[in-house]
XYZ file of C-alpha atoms in Angstrom:
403
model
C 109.669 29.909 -15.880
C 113.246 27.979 -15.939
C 112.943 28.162 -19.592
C 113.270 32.385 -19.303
C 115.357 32.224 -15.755
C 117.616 29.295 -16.963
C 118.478 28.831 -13.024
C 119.238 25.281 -13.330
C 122.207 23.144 -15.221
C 120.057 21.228 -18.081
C 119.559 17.810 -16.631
C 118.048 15.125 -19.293
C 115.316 12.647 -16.289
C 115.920 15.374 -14.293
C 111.672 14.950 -12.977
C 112.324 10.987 -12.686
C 115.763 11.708 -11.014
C 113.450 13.628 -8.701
C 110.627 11.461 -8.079
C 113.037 8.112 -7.438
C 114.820 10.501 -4.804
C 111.804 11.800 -3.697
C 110.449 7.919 -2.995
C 114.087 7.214 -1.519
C 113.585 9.548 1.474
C 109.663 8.652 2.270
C 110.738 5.058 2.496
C 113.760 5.702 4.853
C 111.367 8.216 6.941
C 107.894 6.726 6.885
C 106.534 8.040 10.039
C 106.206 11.259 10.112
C 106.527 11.627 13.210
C 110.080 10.870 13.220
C 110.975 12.830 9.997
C 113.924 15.470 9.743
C 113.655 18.800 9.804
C 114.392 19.137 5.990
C 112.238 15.936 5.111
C 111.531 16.520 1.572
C 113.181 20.082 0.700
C 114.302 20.207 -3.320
C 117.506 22.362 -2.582
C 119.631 23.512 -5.594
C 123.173 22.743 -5.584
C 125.566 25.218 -7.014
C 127.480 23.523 -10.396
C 131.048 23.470 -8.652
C 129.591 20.926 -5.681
C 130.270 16.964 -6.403
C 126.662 15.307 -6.117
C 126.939 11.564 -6.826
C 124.368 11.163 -9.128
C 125.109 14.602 -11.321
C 127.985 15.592 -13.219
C 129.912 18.307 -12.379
C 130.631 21.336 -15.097
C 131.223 24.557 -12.869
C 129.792 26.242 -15.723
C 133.025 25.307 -18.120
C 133.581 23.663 -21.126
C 135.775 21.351 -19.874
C 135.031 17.529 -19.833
C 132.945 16.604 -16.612
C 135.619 13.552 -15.949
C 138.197 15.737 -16.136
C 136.479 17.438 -12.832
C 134.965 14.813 -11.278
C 135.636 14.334 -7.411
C 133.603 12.842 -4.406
C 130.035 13.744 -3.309
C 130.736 17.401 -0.841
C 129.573 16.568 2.937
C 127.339 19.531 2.344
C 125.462 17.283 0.308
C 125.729 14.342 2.598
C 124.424 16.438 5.453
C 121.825 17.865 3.707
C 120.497 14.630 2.443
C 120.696 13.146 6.155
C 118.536 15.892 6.940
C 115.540 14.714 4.779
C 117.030 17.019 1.695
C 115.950 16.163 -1.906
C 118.488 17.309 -4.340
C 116.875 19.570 -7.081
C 119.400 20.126 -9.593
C 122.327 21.491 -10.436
C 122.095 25.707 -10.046
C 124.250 27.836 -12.666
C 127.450 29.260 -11.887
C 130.036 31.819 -12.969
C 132.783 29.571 -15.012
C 134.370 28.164 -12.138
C 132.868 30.727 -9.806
C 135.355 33.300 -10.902
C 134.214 36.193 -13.283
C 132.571 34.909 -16.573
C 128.590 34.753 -16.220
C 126.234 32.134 -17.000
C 123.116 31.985 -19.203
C 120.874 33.078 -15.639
C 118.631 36.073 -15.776
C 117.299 37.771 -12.484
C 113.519 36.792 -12.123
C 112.939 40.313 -10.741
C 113.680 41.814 -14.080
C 115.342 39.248 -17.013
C 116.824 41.659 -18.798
C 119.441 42.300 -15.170
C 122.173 40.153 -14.023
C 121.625 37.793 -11.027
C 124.884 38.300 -10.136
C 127.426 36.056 -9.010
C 129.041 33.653 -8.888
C 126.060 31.673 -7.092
C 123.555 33.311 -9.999
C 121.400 30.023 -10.298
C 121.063 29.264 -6.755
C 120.090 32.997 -6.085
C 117.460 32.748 -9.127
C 116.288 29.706 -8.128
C 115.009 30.428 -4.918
C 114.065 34.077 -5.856
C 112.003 32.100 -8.741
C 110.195 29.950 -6.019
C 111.474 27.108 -8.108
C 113.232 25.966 -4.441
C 113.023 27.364 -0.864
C 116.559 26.483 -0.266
C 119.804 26.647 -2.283
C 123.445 26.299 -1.707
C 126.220 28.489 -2.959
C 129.590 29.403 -2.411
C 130.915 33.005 -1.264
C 134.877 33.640 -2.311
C 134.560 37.567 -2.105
C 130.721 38.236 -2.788
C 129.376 35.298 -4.706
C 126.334 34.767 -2.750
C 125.538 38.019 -1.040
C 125.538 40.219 -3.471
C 123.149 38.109 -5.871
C 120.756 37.492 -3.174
C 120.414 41.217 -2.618
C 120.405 41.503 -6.581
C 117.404 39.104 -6.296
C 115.722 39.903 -3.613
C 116.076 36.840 -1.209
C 118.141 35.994 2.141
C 121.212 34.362 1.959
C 124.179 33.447 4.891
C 127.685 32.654 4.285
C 129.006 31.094 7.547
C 132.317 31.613 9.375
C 135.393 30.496 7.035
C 135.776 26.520 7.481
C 132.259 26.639 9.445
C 130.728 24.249 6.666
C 133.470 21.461 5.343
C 134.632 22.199 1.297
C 135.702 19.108 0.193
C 133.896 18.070 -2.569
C 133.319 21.537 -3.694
C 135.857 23.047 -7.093
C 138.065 25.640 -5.009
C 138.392 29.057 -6.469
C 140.481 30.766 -3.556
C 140.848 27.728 -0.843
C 141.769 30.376 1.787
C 138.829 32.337 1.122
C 136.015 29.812 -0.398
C 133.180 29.424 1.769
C 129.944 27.305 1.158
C 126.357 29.144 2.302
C 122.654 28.857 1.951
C 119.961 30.876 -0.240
C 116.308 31.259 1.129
C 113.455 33.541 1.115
C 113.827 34.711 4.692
C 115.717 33.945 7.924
C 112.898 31.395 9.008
C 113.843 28.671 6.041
C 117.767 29.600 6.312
C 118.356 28.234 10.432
C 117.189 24.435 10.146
C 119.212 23.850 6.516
C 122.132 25.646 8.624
C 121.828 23.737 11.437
C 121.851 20.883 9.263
C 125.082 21.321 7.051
C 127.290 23.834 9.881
C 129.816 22.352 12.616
C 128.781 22.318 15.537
C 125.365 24.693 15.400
C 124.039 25.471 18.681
C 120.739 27.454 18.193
C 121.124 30.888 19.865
C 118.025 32.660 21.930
C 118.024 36.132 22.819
C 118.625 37.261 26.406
C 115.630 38.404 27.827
C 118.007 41.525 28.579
C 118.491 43.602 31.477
C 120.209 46.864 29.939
C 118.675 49.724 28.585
C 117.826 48.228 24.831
C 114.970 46.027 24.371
C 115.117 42.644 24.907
C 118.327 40.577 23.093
C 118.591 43.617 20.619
C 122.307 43.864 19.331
C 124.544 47.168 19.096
C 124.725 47.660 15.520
C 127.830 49.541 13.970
C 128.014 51.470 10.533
C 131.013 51.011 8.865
C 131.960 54.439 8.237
C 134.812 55.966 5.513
C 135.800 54.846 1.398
C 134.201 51.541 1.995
C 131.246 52.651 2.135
C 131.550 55.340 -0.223
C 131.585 52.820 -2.559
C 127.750 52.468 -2.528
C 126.006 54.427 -4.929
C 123.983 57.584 -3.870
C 120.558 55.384 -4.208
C 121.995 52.719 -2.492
C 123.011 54.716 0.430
C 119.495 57.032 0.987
C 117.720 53.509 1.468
C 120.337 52.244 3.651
C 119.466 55.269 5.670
C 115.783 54.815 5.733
C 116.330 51.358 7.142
C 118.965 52.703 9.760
C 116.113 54.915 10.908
C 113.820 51.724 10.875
C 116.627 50.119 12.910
C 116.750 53.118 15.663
C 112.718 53.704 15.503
C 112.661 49.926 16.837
C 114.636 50.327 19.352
C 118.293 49.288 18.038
C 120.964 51.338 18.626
C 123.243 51.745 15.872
C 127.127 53.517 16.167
C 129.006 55.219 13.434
C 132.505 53.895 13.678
C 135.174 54.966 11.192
C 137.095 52.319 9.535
C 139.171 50.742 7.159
C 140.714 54.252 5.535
C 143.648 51.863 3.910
C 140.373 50.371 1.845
C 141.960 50.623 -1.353
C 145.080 48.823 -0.201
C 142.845 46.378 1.109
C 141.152 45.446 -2.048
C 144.565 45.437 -3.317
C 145.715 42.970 -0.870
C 142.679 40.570 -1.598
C 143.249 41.151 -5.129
C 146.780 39.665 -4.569
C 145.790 36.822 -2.636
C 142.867 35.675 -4.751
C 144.482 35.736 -7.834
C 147.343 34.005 -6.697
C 145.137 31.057 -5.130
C 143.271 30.812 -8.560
C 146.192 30.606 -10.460
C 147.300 27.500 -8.418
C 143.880 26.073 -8.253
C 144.080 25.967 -12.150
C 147.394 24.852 -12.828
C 146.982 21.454 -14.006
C 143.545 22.245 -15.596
C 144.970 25.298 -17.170
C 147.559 23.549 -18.832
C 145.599 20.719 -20.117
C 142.684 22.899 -21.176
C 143.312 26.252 -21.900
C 142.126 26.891 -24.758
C 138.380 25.572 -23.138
C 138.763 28.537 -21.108
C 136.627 31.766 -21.353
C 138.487 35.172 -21.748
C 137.616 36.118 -18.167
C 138.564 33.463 -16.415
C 142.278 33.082 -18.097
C 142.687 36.777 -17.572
C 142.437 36.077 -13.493
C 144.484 32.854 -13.769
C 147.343 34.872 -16.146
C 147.235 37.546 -13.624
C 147.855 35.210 -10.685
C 150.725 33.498 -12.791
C 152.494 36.731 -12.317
C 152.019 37.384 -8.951
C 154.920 35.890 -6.456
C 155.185 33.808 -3.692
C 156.763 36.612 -1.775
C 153.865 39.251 -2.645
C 151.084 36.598 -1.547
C 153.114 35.986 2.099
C 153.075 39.626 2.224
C 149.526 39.903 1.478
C 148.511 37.080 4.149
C 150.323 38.495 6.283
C 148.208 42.149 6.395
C 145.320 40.329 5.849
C 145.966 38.813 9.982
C 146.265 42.500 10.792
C 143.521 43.554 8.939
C 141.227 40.664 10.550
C 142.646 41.880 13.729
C 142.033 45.692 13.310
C 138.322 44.584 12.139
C 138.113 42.818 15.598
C 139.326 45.471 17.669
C 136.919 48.052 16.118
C 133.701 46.312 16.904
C 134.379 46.209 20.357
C 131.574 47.241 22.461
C 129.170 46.324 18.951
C 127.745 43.176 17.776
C 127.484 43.728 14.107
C 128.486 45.892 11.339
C 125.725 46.972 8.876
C 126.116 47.869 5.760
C 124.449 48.001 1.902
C 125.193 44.423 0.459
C 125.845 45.754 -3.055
C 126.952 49.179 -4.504
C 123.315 49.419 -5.958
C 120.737 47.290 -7.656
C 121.354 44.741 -10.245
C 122.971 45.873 -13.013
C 121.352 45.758 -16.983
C 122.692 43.199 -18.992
C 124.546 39.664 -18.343
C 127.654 40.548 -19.409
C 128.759 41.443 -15.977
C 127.429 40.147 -12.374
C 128.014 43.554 -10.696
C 130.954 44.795 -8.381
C 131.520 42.402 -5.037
C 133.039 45.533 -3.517
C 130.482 45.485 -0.277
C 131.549 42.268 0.596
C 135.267 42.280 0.154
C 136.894 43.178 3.508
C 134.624 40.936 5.306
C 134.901 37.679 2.795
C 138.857 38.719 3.686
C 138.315 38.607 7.393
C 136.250 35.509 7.303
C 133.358 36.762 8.912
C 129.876 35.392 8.987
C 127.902 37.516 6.897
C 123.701 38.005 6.169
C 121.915 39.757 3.968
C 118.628 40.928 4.188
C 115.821 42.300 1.490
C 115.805 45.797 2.139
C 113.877 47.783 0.180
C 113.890 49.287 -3.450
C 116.127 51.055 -6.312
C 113.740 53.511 -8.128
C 114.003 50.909 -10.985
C 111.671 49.070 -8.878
C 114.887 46.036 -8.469
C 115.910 44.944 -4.838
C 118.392 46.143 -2.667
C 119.867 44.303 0.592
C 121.270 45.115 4.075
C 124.578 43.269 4.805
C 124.671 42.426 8.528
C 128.366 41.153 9.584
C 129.210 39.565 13.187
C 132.595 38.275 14.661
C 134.156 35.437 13.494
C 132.353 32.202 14.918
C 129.028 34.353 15.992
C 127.273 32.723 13.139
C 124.115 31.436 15.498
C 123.990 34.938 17.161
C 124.266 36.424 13.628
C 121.239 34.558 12.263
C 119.007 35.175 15.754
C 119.756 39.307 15.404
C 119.185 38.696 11.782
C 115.547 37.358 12.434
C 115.220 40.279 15.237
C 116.938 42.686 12.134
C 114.218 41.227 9.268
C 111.129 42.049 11.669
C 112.018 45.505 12.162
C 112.353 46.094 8.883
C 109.322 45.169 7.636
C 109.772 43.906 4.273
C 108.074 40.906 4.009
């Protein structure tokens, strides 16, 4: 199966890597009893996350010294919690544009997307219930929607990133991969500042019991879906309603494109920075993509990236005002299925304006393109709601019915 996926960094002892780890973490848990809640879980690790016995390529051609830097807490945490580190998972050269060698186990001959295409592969694959990735505009939600799977990226700065390769540092977020809701909580609990579990009130209004008011993002951002995309988004709305949600239409963000333009701004910027030295030393290693965004950052100024900061706070703050009286946005996590080919990892539109607010951000399998591929539904809460976002999630993922 890897062999067609290719989810995974090649790792020469990779099995007897596993095994001695595997032996590690019986011996310092013997009882079982007393064992943690991710006591013996292979997790993938995206390639731009220090792990102290792997090198680190980030999916480059640069020398692994020349990017070497100490183990990520996400890994520490993870192993405190029992974890067993799996391998390496394929990413987008640097987790910027150019793909890897990763094929989407729902149909190889489609993108996985990206950035976080091995993580999202892996754990569609079965090869691991539980994968980390990172999210810098849509790097983990849209493949996990190309691939069929559940995937969370937290709050901005809810999950330390040192240790991890930045690509944007004011946008870069680290997040987890599973099959469903269930096998995302403990792993978040595990690696997240700070989780408190969340329960649902019993409730006392007139919804159901702990149901959330759900809020459709209506206007050009959502126009950007394509037609298929958006009939099976509707069919789940009227899922949503049937079981008892209730779900407002709230139009928003009509400035969209001179949003996108902002984050374009920003990001480019921030990876032009985050490559300087490298970039210099190594250019030529580069691939065409990624020297396109880091020459395009070179020629944007100080002065435009202020700017753009700047109307990104008012953006985050017109976002906020808008969902009063709702708990979270829904939306399609992807303009459409998973595109043909791996030339491309498919259009992170969907995700933009909240990876620019910083929002936490879930998505959910969600039924099928008539090519028989996946498609996801993108639920988005307030900033620092990420426990209440994951317990409406699981209330979200039973109503729909796709498992």
């Amino acid at each position: 199966m890897e062999r067609e996926i290719q989810a995974f960094v090649p790792e020469p002892g990779r099995t007897a890597r596993i095994a001695a780890e595997t032996a590690a973490v019986t011996a310092r848990w013997p009882d079982p009893a007393h064992r943690p809640p991710l006591f013996g879980v292979p997790v993938g690790i995206k390639d731009i996350i220090h792990v102290d016995t792997l090198p680190t390529g980030a999916g480059s051609a640069l020398p692994p010294e020349a990017l070497a830097g100490r183990p990520a807490t996400v890994v520490d945490r993870l192993r405190a919690a029992g974890a067993v580190i799996a391998g390496k998972t394929v990413t987008a050269e640097f987790a910027v544009l150019a793909p890897g060698p990763t094929r989407n186990p729902r149909n190889l001959a489609h993108t996985p997307g990206g950035s976080s295409s091995g993580s999202a592969a892996a754990v569609a694959a079965g090869m691991v219930p539980l994968a980390v990735g990172t999210q810098t505009v849509g790097s983990m939600i849209r493949p996990a929607a190309y691939c069929g799977v559940a995937a969370f990226k937290p709050t901005y700065g809810r999950i330390p990133v040192d240790g991890v390769i930045p690509n944007a540092p004011s946008f870069d977020t680290l997040g987890l991969f599973a099959a469903d809701v269930a096998g995302l909580v403990p792993a978040l609990a595990a690696v997240c500042d700070n989780w408190h579990p969340y329960e649902p009130p019993t409730g006392a209004d007139h919804r159901p019991p702990g149901l959330p008011v759900l809020a459709v993002p209506e206007g050009p951002y959502l126009e950007c879906a394509e037609p298929e995309a958006l009939d099976v988004f509707a069919t789940r709305v009227e899922r949503l309603l049937a079981a008892g949600f209730t779900v407002r239409r709230i139009p928003v963000m009509a400035d969209f494109e001179q949003v996108r333009a902002q984050l374009f701004t920003m990001n480019r910027y921030e990876v032009a920075r985050t490559h300087a030295e490298w970039f210099a030393e190594y250019g030529a290693l580069y691939r065409p993509e990624t020297v396109r965004a880091i020459r395009e950052g070179q020629g944007i100024t100080e002065v435009e990236y202020v700017r753009a900061q700047r109307e990104r706070v008012a953006f985050r703050d017109r976002m906020a005002a808008a969902m009063a009286g709702t708990d979270l946005w829904i939306t399609p996590s992807a303009t459409g299925p998973a595109p043909v080919g791996l030339t491309t990892t498919g259009s992170s539109v969907m995700c933009l304006p909240w990876s620019n607010a910083g929002l936490p951000s879930l998505t959910l399998p969600a039924g099928h393109a008539g090519n028989g591929l996946p498609l996801g539904l993108q639920c988005v809460g307030a900033a620092g709601d990420d426990e209440r976002v994951l317990a409406w999630g699981a209330l979200i993922e039973t109503a729909l019915g796709e498992g």
